N, CA, C and O atoms as a CHARMM CRD file, in Angstrom:
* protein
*
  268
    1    1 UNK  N     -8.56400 -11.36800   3.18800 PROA 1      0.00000
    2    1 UNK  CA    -8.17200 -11.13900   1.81300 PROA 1      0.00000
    3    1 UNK  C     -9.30600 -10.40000   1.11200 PROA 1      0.00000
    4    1 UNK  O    -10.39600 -10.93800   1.30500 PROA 1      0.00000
    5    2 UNK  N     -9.34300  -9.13600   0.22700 PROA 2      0.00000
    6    2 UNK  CA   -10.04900  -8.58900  -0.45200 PROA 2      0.00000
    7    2 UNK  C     -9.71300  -8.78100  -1.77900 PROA 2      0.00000
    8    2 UNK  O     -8.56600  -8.74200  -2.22200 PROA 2      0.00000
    9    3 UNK  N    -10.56000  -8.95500  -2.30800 PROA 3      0.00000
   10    3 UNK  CA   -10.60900  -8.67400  -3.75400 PROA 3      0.00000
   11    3 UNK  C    -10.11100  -7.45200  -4.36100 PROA 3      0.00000
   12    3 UNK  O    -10.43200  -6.32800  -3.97700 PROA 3      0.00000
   13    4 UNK  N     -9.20600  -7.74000  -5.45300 PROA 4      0.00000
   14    4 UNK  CA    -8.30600  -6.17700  -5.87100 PROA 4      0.00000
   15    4 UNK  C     -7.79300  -5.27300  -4.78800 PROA 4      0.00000
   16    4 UNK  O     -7.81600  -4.05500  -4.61000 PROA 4      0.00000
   17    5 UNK  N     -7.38700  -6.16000  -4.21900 PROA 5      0.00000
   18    5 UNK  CA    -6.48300  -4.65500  -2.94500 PROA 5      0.00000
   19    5 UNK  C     -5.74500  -4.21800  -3.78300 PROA 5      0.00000
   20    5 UNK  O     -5.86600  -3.10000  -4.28600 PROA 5      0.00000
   21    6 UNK  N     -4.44700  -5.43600  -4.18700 PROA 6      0.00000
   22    6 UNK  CA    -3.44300  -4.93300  -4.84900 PROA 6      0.00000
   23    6 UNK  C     -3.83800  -3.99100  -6.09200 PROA 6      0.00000
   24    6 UNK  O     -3.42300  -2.83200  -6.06600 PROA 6      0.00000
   25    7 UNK  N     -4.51300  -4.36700  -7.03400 PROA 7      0.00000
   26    7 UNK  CA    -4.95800  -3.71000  -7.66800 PROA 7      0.00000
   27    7 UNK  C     -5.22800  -1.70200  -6.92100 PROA 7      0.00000
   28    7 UNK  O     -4.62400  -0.65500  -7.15000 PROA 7      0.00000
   29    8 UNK  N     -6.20700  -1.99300  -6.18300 PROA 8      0.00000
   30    8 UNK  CA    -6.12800  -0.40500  -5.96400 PROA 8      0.00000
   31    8 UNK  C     -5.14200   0.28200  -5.24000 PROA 8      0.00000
   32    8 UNK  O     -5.00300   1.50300  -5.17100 PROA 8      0.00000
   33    9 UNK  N     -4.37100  -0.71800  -4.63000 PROA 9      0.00000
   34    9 UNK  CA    -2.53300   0.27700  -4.28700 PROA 9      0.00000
   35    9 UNK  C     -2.34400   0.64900  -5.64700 PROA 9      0.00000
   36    9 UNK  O     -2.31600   1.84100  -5.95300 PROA 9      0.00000
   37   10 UNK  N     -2.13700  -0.75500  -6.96500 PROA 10     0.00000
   38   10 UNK  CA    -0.73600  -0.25300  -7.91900 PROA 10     0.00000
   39   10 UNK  C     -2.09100   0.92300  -8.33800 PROA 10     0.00000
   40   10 UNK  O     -1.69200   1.77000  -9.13700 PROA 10     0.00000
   41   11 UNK  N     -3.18300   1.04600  -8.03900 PROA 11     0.00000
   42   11 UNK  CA    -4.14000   2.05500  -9.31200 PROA 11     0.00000
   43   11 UNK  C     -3.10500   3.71000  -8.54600 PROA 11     0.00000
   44   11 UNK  O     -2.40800   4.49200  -9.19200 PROA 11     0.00000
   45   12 UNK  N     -3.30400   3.72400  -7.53600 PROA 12     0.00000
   46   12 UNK  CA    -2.80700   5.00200  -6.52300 PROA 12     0.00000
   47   12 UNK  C     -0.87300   5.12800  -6.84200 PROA 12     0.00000
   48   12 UNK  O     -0.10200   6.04300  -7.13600 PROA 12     0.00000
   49   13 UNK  N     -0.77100   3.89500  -6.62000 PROA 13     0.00000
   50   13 UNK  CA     0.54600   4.13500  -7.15400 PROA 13     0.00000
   51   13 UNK  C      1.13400   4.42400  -8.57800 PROA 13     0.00000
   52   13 UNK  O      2.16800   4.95100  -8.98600 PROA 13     0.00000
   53   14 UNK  N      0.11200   3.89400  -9.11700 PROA 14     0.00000
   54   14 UNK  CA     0.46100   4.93800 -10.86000 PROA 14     0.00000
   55   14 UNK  C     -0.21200   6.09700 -10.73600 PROA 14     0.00000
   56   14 UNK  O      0.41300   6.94700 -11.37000 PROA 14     0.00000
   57   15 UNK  N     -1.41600   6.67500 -10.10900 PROA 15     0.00000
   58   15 UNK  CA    -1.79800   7.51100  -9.88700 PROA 15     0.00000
   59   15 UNK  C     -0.65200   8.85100  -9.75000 PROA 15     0.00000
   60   15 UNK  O     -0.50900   9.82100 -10.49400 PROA 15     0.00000
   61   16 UNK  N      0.00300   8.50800  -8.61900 PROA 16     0.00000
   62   16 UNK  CA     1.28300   9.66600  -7.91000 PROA 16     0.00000
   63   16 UNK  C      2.57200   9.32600  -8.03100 PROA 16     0.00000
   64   16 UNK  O      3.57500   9.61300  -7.37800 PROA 16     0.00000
   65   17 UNK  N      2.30200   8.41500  -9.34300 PROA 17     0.00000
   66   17 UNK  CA     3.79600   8.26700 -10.40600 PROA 17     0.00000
   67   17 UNK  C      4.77300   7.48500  -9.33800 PROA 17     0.00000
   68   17 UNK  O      5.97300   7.58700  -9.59400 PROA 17     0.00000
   69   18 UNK  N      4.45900   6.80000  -8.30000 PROA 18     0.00000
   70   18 UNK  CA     5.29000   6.18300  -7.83100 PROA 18     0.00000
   71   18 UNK  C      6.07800   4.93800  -8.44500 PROA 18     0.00000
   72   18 UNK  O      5.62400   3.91800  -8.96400 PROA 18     0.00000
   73   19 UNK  N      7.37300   5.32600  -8.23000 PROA 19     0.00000
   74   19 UNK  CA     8.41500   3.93700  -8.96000 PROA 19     0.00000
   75   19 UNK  C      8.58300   2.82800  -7.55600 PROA 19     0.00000
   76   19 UNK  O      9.12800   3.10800  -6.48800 PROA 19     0.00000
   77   20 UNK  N      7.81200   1.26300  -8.01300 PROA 20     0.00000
   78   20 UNK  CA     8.04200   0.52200  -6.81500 PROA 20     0.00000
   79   20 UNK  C      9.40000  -0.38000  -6.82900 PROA 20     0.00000
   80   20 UNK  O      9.67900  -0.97400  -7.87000 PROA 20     0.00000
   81   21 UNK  N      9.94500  -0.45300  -6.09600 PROA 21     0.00000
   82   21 UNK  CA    11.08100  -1.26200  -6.12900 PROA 21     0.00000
   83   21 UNK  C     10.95600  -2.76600  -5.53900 PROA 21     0.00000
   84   21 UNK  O     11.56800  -3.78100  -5.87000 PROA 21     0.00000
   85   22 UNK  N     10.03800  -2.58400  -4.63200 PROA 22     0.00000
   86   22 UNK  CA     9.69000  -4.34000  -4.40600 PROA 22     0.00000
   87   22 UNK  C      8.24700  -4.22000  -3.68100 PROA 22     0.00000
   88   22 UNK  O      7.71900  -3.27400  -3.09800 PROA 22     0.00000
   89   23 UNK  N      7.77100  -5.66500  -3.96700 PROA 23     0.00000
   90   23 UNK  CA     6.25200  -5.33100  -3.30600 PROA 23     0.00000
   91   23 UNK  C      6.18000  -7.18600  -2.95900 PROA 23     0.00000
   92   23 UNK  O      6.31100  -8.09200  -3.78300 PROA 23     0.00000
   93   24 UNK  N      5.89200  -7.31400  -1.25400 PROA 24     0.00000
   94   24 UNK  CA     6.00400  -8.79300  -1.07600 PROA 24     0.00000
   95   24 UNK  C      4.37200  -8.45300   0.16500 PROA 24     0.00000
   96   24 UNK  O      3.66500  -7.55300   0.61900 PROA 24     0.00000
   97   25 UNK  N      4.59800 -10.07200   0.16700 PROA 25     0.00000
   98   25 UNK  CA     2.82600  -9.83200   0.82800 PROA 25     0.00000
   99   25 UNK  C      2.99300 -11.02200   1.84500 PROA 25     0.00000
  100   25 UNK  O      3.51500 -12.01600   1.33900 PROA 25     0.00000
  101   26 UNK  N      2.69100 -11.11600   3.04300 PROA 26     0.00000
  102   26 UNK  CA     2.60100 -12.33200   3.66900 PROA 26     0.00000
  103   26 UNK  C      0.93800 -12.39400   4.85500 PROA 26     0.00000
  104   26 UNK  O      0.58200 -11.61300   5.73700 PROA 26     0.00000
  105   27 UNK  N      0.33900 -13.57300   4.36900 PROA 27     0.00000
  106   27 UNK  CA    -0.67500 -13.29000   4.99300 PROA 27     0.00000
  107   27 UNK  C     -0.81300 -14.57800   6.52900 PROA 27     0.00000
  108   27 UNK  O      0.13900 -15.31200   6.79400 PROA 27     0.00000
  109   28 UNK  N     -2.01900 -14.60800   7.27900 PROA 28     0.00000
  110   28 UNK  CA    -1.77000 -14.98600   8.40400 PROA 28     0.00000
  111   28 UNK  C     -3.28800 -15.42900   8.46400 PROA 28     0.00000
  112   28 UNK  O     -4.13900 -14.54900   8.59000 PROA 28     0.00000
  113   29 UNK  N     -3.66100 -16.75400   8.37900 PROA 29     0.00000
  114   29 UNK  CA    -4.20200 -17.47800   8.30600 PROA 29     0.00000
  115   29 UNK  C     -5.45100 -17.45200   9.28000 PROA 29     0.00000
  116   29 UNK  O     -6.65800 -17.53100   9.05300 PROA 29     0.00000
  117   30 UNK  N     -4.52800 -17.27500  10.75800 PROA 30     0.00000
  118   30 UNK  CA    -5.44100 -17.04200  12.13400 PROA 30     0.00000
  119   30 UNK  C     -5.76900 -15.73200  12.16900 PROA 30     0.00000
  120   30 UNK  O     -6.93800 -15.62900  12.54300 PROA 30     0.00000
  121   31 UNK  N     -5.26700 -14.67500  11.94800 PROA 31     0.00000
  122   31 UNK  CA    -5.94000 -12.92300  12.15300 PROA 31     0.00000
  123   31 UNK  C     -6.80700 -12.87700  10.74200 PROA 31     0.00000
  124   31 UNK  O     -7.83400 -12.21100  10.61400 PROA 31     0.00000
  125   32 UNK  N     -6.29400 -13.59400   9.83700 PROA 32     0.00000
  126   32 UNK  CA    -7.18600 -12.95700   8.70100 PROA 32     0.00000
  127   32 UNK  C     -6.55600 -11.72500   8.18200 PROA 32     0.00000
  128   32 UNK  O     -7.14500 -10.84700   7.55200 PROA 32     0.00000
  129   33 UNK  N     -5.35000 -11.73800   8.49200 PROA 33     0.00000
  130   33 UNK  CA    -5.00100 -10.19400   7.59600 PROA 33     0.00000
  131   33 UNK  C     -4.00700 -10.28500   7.12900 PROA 33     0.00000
  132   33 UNK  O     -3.24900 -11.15900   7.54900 PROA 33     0.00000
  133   34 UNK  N     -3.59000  -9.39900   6.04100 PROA 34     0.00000
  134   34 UNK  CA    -2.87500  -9.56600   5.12000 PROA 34     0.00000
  135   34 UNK  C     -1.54600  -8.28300   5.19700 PROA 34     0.00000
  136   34 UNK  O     -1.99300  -7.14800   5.03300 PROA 34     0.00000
  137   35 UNK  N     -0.13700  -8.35700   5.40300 PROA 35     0.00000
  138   35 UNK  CA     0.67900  -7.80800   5.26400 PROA 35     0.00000
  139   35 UNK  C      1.49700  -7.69600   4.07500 PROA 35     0.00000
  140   35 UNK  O      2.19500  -8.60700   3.63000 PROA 35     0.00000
  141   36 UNK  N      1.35400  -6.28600   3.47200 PROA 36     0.00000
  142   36 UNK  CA     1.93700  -5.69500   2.30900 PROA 36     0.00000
  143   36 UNK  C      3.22700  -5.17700   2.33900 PROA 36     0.00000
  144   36 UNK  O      3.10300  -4.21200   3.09300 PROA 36     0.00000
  145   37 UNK  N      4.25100  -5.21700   2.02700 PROA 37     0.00000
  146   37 UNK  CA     5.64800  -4.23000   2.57000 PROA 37     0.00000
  147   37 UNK  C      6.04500  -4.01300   0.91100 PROA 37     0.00000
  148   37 UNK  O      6.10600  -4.77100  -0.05800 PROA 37     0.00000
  149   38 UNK  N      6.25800  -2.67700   1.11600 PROA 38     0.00000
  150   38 UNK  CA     6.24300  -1.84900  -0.53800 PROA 38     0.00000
  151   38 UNK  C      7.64800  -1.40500  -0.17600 PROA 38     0.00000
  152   38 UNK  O      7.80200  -1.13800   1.01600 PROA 38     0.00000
  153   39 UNK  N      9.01700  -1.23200  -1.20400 PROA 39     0.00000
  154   39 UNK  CA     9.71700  -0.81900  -1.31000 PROA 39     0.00000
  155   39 UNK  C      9.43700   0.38000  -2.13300 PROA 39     0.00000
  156   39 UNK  O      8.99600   0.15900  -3.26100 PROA 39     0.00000
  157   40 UNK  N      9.62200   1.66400  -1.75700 PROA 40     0.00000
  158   40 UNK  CA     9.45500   2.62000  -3.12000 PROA 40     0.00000
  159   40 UNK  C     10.22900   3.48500  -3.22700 PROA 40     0.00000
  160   40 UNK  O     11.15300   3.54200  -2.41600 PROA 40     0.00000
  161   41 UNK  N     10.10600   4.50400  -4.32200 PROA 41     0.00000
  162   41 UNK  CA    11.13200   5.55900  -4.27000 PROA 41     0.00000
  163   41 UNK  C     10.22100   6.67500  -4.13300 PROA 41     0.00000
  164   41 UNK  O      9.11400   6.52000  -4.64800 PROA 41     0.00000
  165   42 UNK  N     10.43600   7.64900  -3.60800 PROA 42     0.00000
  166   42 UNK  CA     9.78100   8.75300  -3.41000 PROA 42     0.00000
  167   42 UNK  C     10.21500  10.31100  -3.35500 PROA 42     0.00000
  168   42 UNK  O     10.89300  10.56300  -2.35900 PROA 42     0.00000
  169   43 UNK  N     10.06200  11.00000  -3.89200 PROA 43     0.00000
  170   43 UNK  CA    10.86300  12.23500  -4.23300 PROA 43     0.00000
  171   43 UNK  C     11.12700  13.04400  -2.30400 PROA 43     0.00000
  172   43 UNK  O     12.27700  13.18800  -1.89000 PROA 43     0.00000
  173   44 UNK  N      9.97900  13.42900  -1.47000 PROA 44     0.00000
  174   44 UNK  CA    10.01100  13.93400  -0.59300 PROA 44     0.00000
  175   44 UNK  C      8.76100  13.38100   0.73700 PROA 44     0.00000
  176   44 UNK  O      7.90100  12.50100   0.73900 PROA 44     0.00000
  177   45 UNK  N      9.05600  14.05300   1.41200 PROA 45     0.00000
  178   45 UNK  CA     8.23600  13.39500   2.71700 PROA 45     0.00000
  179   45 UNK  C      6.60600  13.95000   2.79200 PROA 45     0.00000
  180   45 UNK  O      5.82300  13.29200   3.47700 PROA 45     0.00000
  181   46 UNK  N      6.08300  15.26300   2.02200 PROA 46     0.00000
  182   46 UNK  CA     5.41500  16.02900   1.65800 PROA 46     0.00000
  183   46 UNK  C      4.27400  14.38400   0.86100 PROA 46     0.00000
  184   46 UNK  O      3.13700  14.06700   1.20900 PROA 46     0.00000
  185   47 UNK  N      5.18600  13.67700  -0.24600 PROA 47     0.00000
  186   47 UNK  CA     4.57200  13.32000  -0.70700 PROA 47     0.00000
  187   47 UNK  C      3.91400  10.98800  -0.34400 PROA 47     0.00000
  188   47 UNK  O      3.06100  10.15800  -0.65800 PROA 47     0.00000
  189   48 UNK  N      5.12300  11.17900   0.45200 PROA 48     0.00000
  190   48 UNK  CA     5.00200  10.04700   1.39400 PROA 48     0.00000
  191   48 UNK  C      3.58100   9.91200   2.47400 PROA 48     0.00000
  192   48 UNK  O      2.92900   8.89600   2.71800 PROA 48     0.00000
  193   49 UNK  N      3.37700  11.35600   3.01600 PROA 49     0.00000
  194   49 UNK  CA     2.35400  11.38400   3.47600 PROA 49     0.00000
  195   49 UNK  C      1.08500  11.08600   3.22600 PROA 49     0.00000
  196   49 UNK  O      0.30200  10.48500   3.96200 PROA 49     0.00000
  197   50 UNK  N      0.79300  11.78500   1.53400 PROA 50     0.00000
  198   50 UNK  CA    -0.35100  11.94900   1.12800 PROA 50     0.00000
  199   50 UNK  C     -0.45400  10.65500   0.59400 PROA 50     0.00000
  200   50 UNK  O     -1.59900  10.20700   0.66600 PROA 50     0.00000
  201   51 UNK  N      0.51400   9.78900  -0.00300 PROA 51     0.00000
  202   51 UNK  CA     0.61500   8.66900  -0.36400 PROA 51     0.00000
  203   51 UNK  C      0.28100   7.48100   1.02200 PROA 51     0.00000
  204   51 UNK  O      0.03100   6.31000   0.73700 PROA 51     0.00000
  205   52 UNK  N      0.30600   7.81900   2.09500 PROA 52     0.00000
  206   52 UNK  CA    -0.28100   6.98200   3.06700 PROA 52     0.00000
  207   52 UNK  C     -1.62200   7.27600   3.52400 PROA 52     0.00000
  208   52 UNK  O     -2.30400   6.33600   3.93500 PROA 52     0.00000
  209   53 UNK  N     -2.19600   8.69700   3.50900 PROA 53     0.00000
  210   53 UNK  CA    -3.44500   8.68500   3.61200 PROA 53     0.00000
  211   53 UNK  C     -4.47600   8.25200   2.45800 PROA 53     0.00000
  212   53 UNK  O     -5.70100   8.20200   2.57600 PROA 53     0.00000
  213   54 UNK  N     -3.75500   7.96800   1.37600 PROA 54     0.00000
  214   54 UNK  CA    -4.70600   7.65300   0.27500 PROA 54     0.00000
  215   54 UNK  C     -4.62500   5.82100   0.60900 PROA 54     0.00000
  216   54 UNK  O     -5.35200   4.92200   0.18700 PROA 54     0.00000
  217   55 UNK  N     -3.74100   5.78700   1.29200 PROA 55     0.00000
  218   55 UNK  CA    -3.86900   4.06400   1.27500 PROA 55     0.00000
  219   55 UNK  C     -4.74900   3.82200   2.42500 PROA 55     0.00000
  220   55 UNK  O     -5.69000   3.03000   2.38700 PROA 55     0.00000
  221   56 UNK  N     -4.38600   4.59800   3.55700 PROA 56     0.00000
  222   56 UNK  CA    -5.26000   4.13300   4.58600 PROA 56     0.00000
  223   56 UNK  C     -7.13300   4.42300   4.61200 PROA 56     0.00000
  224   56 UNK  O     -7.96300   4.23700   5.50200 PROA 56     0.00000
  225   57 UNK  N     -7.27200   5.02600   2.99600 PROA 57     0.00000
  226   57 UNK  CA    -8.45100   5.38000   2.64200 PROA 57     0.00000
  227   57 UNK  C     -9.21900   4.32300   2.13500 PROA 57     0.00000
  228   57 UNK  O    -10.44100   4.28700   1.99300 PROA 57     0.00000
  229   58 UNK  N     -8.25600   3.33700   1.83600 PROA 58     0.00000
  230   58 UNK  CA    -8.97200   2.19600   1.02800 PROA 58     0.00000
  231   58 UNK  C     -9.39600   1.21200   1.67500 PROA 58     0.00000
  232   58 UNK  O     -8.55000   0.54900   2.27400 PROA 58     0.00000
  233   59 UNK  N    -10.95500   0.77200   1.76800 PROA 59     0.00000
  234   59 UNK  CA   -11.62400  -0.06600   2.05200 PROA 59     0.00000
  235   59 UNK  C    -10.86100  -1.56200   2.49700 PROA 59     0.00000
  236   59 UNK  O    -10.28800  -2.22500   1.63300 PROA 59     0.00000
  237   60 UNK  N    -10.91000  -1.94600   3.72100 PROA 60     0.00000
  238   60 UNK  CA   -10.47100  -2.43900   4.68000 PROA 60     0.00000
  239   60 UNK  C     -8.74500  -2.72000   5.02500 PROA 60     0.00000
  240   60 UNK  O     -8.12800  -3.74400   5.31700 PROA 60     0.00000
  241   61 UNK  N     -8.34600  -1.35400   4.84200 PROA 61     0.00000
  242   61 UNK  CA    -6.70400  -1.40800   5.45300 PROA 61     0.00000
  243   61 UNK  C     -6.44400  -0.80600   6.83500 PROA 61     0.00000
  244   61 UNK  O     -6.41900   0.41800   6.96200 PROA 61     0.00000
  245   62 UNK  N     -6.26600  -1.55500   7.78500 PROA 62     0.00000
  246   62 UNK  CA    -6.32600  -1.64700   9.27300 PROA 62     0.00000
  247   62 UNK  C     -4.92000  -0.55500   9.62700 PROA 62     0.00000
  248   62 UNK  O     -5.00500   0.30300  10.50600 PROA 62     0.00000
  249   63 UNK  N     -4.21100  -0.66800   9.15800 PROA 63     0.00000
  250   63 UNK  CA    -2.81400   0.36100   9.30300 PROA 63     0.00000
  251   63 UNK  C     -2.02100   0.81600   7.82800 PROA 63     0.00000
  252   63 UNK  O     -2.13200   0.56400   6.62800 PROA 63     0.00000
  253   64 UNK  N     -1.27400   1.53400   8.60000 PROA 64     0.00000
  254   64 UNK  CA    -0.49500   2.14900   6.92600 PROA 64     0.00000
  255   64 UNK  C      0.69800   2.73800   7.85500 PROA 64     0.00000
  256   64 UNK  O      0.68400   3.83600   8.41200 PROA 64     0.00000
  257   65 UNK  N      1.75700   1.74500   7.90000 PROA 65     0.00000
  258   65 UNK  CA     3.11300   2.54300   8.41900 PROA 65     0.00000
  259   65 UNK  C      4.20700   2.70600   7.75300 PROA 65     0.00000
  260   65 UNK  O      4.63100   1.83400   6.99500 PROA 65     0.00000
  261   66 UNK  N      4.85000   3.92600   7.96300 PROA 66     0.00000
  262   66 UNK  CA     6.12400   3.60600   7.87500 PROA 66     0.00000
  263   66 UNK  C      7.74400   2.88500   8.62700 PROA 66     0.00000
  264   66 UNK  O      8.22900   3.18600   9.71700 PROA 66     0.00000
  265   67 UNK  N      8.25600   1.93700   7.66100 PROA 67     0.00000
  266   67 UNK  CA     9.66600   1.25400   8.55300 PROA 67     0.00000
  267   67 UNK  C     10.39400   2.06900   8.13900 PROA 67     0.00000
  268   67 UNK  O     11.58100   2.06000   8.46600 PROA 67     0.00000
């Protein structure tokens, strides 16, 4: 668990005007890590991208996929 994760997603996600539609979190006691699953809306795939490299930029996020 980090301090202000969430915080610096929603900062990036108001950043690139993203509208979220759901945001749930389940964490895991034995790995120590924390799973985020973001519902969002997103205009194009152009901008999905850049929106995952800015997440996987942030200080200790182990993956950044898309389902």
């Amino acid at each position: 668990d980090r301090r202000d994760l969430l915080r610096d997603i929603s900062n990036i996600l108001s950043e690139e005007k993203i509208s979220v539609r759901s945001i749930n979190s389940d964490d895991d006691k034995n790995s120590m890590l924390i799973k985020i699953h973001l519902h969002i809306m997103i205009m194009n795939l152009t901008t999905l991208s850049k929106l995952m490299v800015r997440f996987e930029q942030l200080k200790n996020i182990v993956s950044v996929i898309r389902l």
